[in-house]
CSV table of C-alpha atoms in Angstrom, one decimal:
chain,number,residue,atom,x,y,z
A,1,MET,CA,83.4,169.8,108.7
A,2,SER,CA,85.5,172.9,109.9
A,3,ARG,CA,83.6,175.2,112.6
A,4,SER,CA,86.3,177.9,112.3
A,5,VAL,CA,85.3,181.5,111.8
A,6,PRO,CA,87.8,183.3,110.0
A,7,ALA,CA,89.2,186.8,110.7
A,8,ILE,CA,87.8,189.4,108.7
A,9,ASP,CA,90.3,192.2,109.4
A,10,GLY,CA,92.8,190.2,108.9
A,11,ALA,CA,92.1,189.2,105.3
A,12,ASP,CA,94.5,191.5,103.7
A,13,VAL,CA,98.1,190.1,104.8
A,14,PRO,CA,101.1,191.7,102.7
A,15,ALA,CA,103.5,189.3,101.2
A,16,GLY,CA,106.4,190.4,103.6
A,17,GLY,CA,104.6,189.7,106.8
A,18,VAL,CA,102.3,191.3,109.3
A,19,PRO,CA,102.9,195.1,109.6
A,20,ARG,CA,104.3,195.8,113.2
A,21,VAL,CA,101.5,198.7,114.4
A,22,GLY,CA,101.8,199.7,117.8
A,23,HIS,CA,105.1,198.0,118.9
A,24,PRO,CA,105.7,199.0,122.6
A,25,GLY,CA,108.9,200.4,123.3
A,26,THR,CA,111.7,199.6,125.5
A,27,ALA,CA,110.3,200.8,129.0
A,28,VAL,CA,107.0,199.6,128.3
A,29,VAL,CA,108.4,196.1,128.0
A,30,ALA,CA,110.5,196.4,130.8
A,31,LEU,CA,107.5,197.4,132.9
A,32,ALA,CA,105.6,194.9,131.6
A,33,ALA,CA,108.3,192.1,132.3
A,34,VAL,CA,108.4,193.0,136.0
A,35,CYS,CA,104.6,193.3,136.3
A,36,ALA,CA,104.5,189.5,135.0
A,37,VAL,CA,106.8,188.4,137.2
A,38,LEU,CA,105.4,189.9,140.8
A,39,TRP,CA,101.9,190.5,140.2
A,40,GLY,CA,100.8,188.1,136.6
A,41,LEU,CA,100.3,191.4,135.0
A,42,THR,CA,97.1,192.3,136.9
A,43,ALA,CA,98.7,195.0,139.0
A,44,CYS,CA,100.0,197.2,136.1
A,45,ALA,CA,97.3,196.6,133.7
A,46,SER,CA,95.4,199.3,132.0
A,47,PRO,CA,91.6,199.5,133.3
A,48,PRO,CA,89.3,197.5,130.6
A,49,GLU,CA,87.6,199.5,127.9
A,50,ASP,CA,84.0,199.2,129.7
A,51,GLY,CA,85.6,201.0,132.5
A,52,SER,CA,85.5,198.3,135.1
A,53,GLU,CA,88.4,197.4,137.4
A,54,PRO,CA,91.1,194.4,136.1
A,55,ASP,CA,90.6,191.0,137.9
A,56,PRO,CA,93.0,191.2,140.7
A,57,THR,CA,93.4,187.3,140.5
A,58,PRO,CA,96.8,186.6,139.0
A,59,SER,CA,96.2,183.7,136.2
A,60,PRO,CA,98.5,180.6,136.8
A,61,THR,CA,101.2,180.1,134.6
A,62,THR,CA,103.0,176.9,133.1
A,63,SER,CA,106.3,175.3,133.6
A,64,ALA,CA,107.3,177.4,130.4
A,65,GLY,CA,106.4,180.4,132.1
A,66,VAL,CA,103.5,181.5,130.1
A,67,ARG,CA,100.4,182.7,131.7
A,68,LEU,CA,97.1,180.6,131.0
A,69,PRO,CA,93.8,182.2,130.9
A,70,PRO,CA,91.6,182.3,133.9
A,71,THR,CA,88.5,180.0,134.0
A,72,PRO,CA,85.6,180.0,134.7
A,73,ALA,CA,85.5,183.4,133.4
A,74,GLY,CA,83.6,186.0,131.4
A,75,PHE,CA,84.5,185.6,127.7
A,76,ASP,CA,83.8,187.3,124.5
A,77,TYR,CA,85.0,186.4,120.6
A,78,GLN,CA,85.7,189.4,118.6
A,79,ILE,CA,87.7,188.3,115.7
A,80,GLY,CA,85.1,189.7,113.3
A,81,GLY,CA,86.3,193.1,114.8
A,82,ALA,CA,87.3,194.5,117.8
A,83,TYR,CA,85.2,196.9,120.3
A,84,PRO,CA,84.8,197.8,124.1
A,85,PRO,CA,84.1,194.2,126.1
A,86,PRO,CA,80.9,193.9,127.5
A,87,LYS,CA,81.1,194.2,131.6
A,88,GLY,CA,82.2,191.2,133.2
A,89,VAL,CA,84.6,189.8,130.3
A,90,ARG,CA,87.9,188.9,131.4
A,91,ILE,CA,89.2,187.0,128.5
A,92,VAL,CA,88.6,188.4,124.9
A,93,SER,CA,90.0,186.9,121.6
A,94,ARG,CA,91.0,189.2,118.6
A,95,ASP,CA,92.3,189.1,115.3
A,96,ARG,CA,95.9,189.7,115.0
A,97,THR,CA,95.8,193.0,113.5
A,98,ALA,CA,93.9,194.3,116.7
A,99,ALA,CA,94.8,195.7,119.5
A,100,PRO,CA,94.4,193.8,122.7
A,101,ALA,CA,91.5,195.2,125.1
A,102,PRO,CA,93.5,196.8,128.2
A,103,GLY,CA,93.7,195.3,131.9
A,104,LEU,CA,92.1,192.1,130.4
A,105,TYR,CA,93.3,188.3,129.2
A,106,ASN,CA,93.7,188.8,125.4
A,107,ILE,CA,93.8,185.8,122.9
A,108,CYS,CA,95.5,186.7,119.6
A,109,TYR,CA,93.8,185.2,116.6
A,110,VAL,CA,95.8,183.7,113.7
A,111,ASN,CA,95.0,181.8,110.8
A,112,ALA,CA,98.1,179.3,110.6
A,113,PHE,CA,96.8,176.2,108.6
A,114,GLN,CA,94.8,178.1,105.6
A,115,ALA,CA,95.1,181.1,103.5
A,116,GLN,CA,93.0,184.0,104.2
A,117,PRO,CA,90.9,184.5,101.0
A,118,ASP,CA,92.0,187.5,99.8
A,119,ALA,CA,96.0,186.3,100.7
A,120,GLU,CA,96.3,183.3,98.7
A,121,ARG,CA,98.5,184.9,96.1
A,122,SER,CA,100.6,186.3,99.0
A,123,TRP,CA,101.8,182.5,99.7
A,124,PRO,CA,104.4,181.2,97.3
A,125,ALA,CA,102.6,178.6,94.9
A,126,GLU,CA,104.1,175.6,96.4
A,127,LEU,CA,103.5,176.2,99.8
A,128,LEU,CA,99.4,176.0,99.0
A,129,LEU,CA,98.0,172.0,99.0
A,130,ARG,CA,97.8,171.2,95.5
A,131,ASP,CA,95.6,167.9,94.0
A,132,ALA,CA,96.6,165.6,91.5
A,133,ASN,CA,95.4,168.1,88.8
A,134,GLY,CA,98.0,170.6,90.7
A,135,ASP,CA,94.8,172.9,91.8
A,136,PRO,CA,94.6,174.4,95.3
A,137,VAL,CA,92.7,171.9,98.0
A,138,VAL,CA,90.1,174.6,99.2
A,139,ASP,CA,88.0,174.8,102.4
A,140,GLU,CA,84.6,175.3,100.4
A,141,ASP,CA,83.2,176.6,103.4
A,142,TRP,CA,85.3,179.7,103.8
A,143,ASP,CA,86.9,179.7,100.4
A,144,GLU,CA,90.5,179.2,102.2
A,145,ALA,CA,93.4,177.5,100.2
A,146,LEU,CA,94.8,174.6,102.5
A,147,LEU,CA,98.4,175.6,103.3
A,148,ASP,CA,101.1,172.1,102.2
A,149,ILE,CA,102.3,170.9,106.0
A,150,GLY,CA,103.2,167.5,104.4
A,151,THR,CA,106.9,168.0,104.6
A,152,ALA,CA,109.1,169.1,107.2
A,153,ALA,CA,110.9,171.4,105.0
A,154,LYS,CA,107.6,173.3,103.8
A,155,ARG,CA,106.7,173.0,107.7
A,156,ALA,CA,109.6,175.3,108.5
A,157,ARG,CA,109.0,177.5,105.7
A,158,ILE,CA,105.1,178.2,106.7
A,159,ALA,CA,106.1,178.1,110.3
A,160,ALA,CA,108.5,181.1,109.7
A,161,ARG,CA,105.7,183.2,108.3
A,162,VAL,CA,103.4,182.2,111.0
A,163,ASN,CA,105.9,182.8,113.6
A,164,GLU,CA,106.0,186.5,112.3
A,165,TRP,CA,102.6,187.2,112.8
A,166,ILE,CA,103.1,185.8,116.5
A,167,ASP,CA,106.0,188.0,116.9
A,168,GLY,CA,103.2,190.8,116.0
A,169,CYS,CA,101.0,189.3,118.8
A,170,ALA,CA,103.7,189.3,121.6
A,171,ASP,CA,104.5,192.8,120.3
A,172,ARG,CA,101.1,194.1,120.6
A,173,GLY,CA,100.8,192.7,124.2
A,174,PHE,CA,98.5,189.7,123.7
A,175,ASP,CA,99.0,186.8,126.6
A,176,ALA,CA,98.0,184.0,124.2
A,177,VAL,CA,97.9,182.6,120.5
A,178,GLU,CA,94.8,181.1,118.7
A,179,PRO,CA,95.9,179.1,115.5
A,180,ASP,CA,93.2,178.4,113.8
A,181,ASN,CA,92.4,175.4,111.4
A,182,TYR,CA,94.6,172.6,113.0
A,183,ASP,CA,91.8,170.4,111.9
A,184,SER,CA,92.5,171.5,108.2
A,185,TYR,CA,93.9,168.1,107.3
A,186,THR,CA,90.4,166.7,107.5
A,187,ARG,CA,89.5,168.8,104.5
A,188,SER,CA,92.7,167.7,102.5
A,189,ASP,CA,91.6,165.0,100.7
A,190,ASP,CA,93.8,162.7,102.7
A,191,LEU,CA,96.8,164.3,101.3
A,192,LEU,CA,98.0,165.9,104.9
A,193,THR,CA,97.3,163.5,108.2
A,194,ALA,CA,97.3,164.6,111.7
A,195,ALA,CA,100.8,163.8,112.3
A,196,ASP,CA,101.5,166.5,109.5
A,197,ALA,CA,99.3,168.9,111.6
A,198,THR,CA,100.8,168.1,115.3
A,199,ALA,CA,104.0,168.6,114.0
A,200,PHE,CA,103.2,172.0,112.5
A,201,VAL,CA,101.5,173.2,115.5
A,202,THR,CA,104.4,171.9,117.6
A,203,LEU,CA,106.6,174.3,115.6
A,204,ILE,CA,104.3,177.4,116.1
A,205,SER,CA,103.7,176.7,119.6
A,206,ARG,CA,107.4,176.5,120.5
A,207,HIS,CA,107.7,179.8,119.1
A,208,ALA,CA,104.9,181.5,120.7
A,209,HIS,CA,106.1,180.2,124.5
A,210,ALA,CA,109.6,181.4,123.3
A,211,ARG,CA,107.9,184.9,123.1
A,212,GLY,CA,105.8,184.2,126.1
A,213,LEU,CA,102.8,183.4,125.1
A,214,ALA,CA,100.3,180.6,125.6
A,215,VAL,CA,98.6,178.8,123.0
A,216,GLY,CA,95.3,177.5,122.6
A,217,GLN,CA,94.2,174.2,120.7
A,218,LYS,CA,91.4,175.5,118.4
A,219,ASN,CA,88.8,172.6,118.0
A,220,THR,CA,90.0,169.5,116.8
A,221,VAL,CA,88.8,167.2,119.8
A,222,GLU,CA,90.2,164.3,118.3
A,223,LEU,CA,93.8,165.5,118.8
A,224,ALA,CA,93.2,166.8,122.1
A,225,GLY,CA,95.3,163.5,123.7
A,226,GLN,CA,98.2,164.9,121.7
A,227,ARG,CA,98.2,168.4,123.8
A,228,LYS,CA,101.0,168.0,126.1
A,229,LYS,CA,103.3,166.9,122.9
A,230,ALA,CA,102.5,169.5,120.9
A,231,GLY,CA,102.8,172.3,123.3
A,232,LEU,CA,99.2,173.2,123.6
A,233,ASP,CA,98.1,175.0,126.8
A,234,PHE,CA,94.4,175.4,126.7
A,235,ALA,CA,91.6,175.2,124.2
A,236,VAL,CA,89.4,177.2,122.1
A,237,ALA,CA,86.5,174.8,121.0
A,238,GLU,CA,83.3,176.1,118.9
A,239,GLU,CA,80.3,174.4,119.5
A,240,CYS,CA,81.3,171.4,121.9
A,241,GLY,CA,77.9,172.1,123.5
A,242,GLU,CA,76.1,171.4,120.1
A,243,PHE,CA,78.3,168.2,119.3
A,244,ASP,CA,78.6,166.9,122.8
A,245,GLU,CA,82.6,167.7,122.8
A,246,CYS,CA,82.9,170.1,126.0
A,247,GLY,CA,83.4,166.9,128.3
A,248,GLU,CA,86.6,165.9,126.2
A,249,TYR,CA,88.2,169.0,126.2
A,250,ALA,CA,87.5,169.7,129.8
A,251,ALA,CA,89.3,166.4,130.2
A,252,ALA,CA,92.0,167.2,128.4
A,253,PHE,CA,92.6,170.6,129.2
A,254,ASP,CA,91.8,170.7,132.9
A,255,ASP,CA,88.9,172.8,132.4
A,256,ARG,CA,91.0,175.5,130.7
A,257,VAL,CA,88.7,175.8,128.0
A,258,VAL,CA,86.9,179.0,126.3
A,259,VAL,CA,83.8,178.0,124.2
A,260,ILE,CA,81.7,179.7,121.5
A,261,GLU,CA,78.7,178.7,120.8
A,262,TYR,CA,76.6,179.5,117.8
A,263,THR,CA,73.1,178.4,118.4
A,264,ASP,CA,70.8,178.8,121.3
A,265,SER,CA,70.8,175.1,122.0
A,266,GLY,CA,74.4,174.9,121.9
A,267,LEU,CA,74.8,177.5,124.6
A,268,ARG,CA,72.1,175.7,126.7
A,269,LYS,CA,73.8,172.5,126.5
A,270,ALA,CA,77.2,173.6,127.2
A,271,VAL,CA,76.2,175.8,130.3
A,272,ALA,CA,73.9,173.4,131.6
A,273,GLY,CA,76.9,170.5,131.4
A,274,PHE,CA,79.8,173.1,132.1
A,275,GLY,CA,78.8,176.6,132.9
A,276,ASP,CA,80.6,176.4,136.5
A,277,ARG,CA,83.8,175.3,134.5
A,278,LEU,CA,84.3,176.4,131.5
A,279,SER,CA,84.3,179.8,129.7
A,280,ILE,CA,81.2,180.0,127.6
A,281,VAL,CA,80.0,182.6,125.1
A,282,ARG,CA,77.2,182.5,122.5
A,283,ARG,CA,77.8,184.5,119.5
A,284,ASP,CA,76.6,184.9,116.0
A,285,VAL,CA,78.3,182.9,113.0
A,286,ASP,CA,79.8,186.0,111.5
A,287,VAL,CA,81.2,187.1,114.7
A,288,SER,CA,80.0,190.8,114.1
A,289,THR,CA,80.5,193.8,116.0
A,290,PRO,CA,77.4,195.3,118.3
A,291,ASP,CA,76.7,198.0,114.9
A,292,SER,CA,75.6,195.2,112.8
A,293,ASP,CA,72.2,193.8,112.6
A,294,LYS,CA,73.6,190.0,112.8
A,295,TYR,CA,75.2,190.8,116.3
A,296,VAL,CA,74.8,188.3,119.2
A,297,ARG,CA,76.4,188.0,122.3
A,298,ARG,CA,74.3,186.0,125.1
A,299,THR,CA,76.1,183.7,128.3
A,300,ARG,CA,72.9,182.2,129.1
């Protein structure tokens, strides 16, 4: 079963792709490029939204020249709505329609393998995975139709659209992208395979790297051994404490793992085993904002 949480504010996807809001001007892009080369973007970063100073330690970079998230570091998972990060946070994940948090390491959430509930009709009908009766195959937990990544031609068409969203992440100033539902093949009634998923994520990883973004593997611990082949730089692991998977992610990604737990027991297990190695946060399953009665955020 998927443990992925859909982005709330990314549900209304226009057929023509994501609108380019807040596109930086040429001078800003040039300044960012200089900062990236000289100081890992930290020296020129704006102060974080909570008023604290940006972390002065440059993040490491890969051979592809993309910045990796710091670890272990304070982390907040905000895909359900952006808000000022709590004090001590250095990494934040937000929906692709949101702005990045100034001065922090920002991960851009993209629902890459399934259609958001309100966006199914914006996809060409032939790009939705269909069963023997011609009906869309749906992730019942989140009411999301699976995209048909079963052929190279369809993968290329779907990637072209997802890559437009990734372009939006890069244009807004994010550092990395989190393509969600990598494990959707496990909910495809055997119509898709792990090889299909790896081939598709490789396409979008190449594009993200070309735009200067690191790529996080979302869940799917069974494919962690394919990370280098697929171009995946770090992991975003939901409930790895609860399901005793944190060690596998840590080994595959050299401890470069951000962890979201949705239960107190999962948080306790993750912190007890990996609190000094991984970036761990406890959130509510709806990933609410602080003005909601459902909001939960803890780190211990």
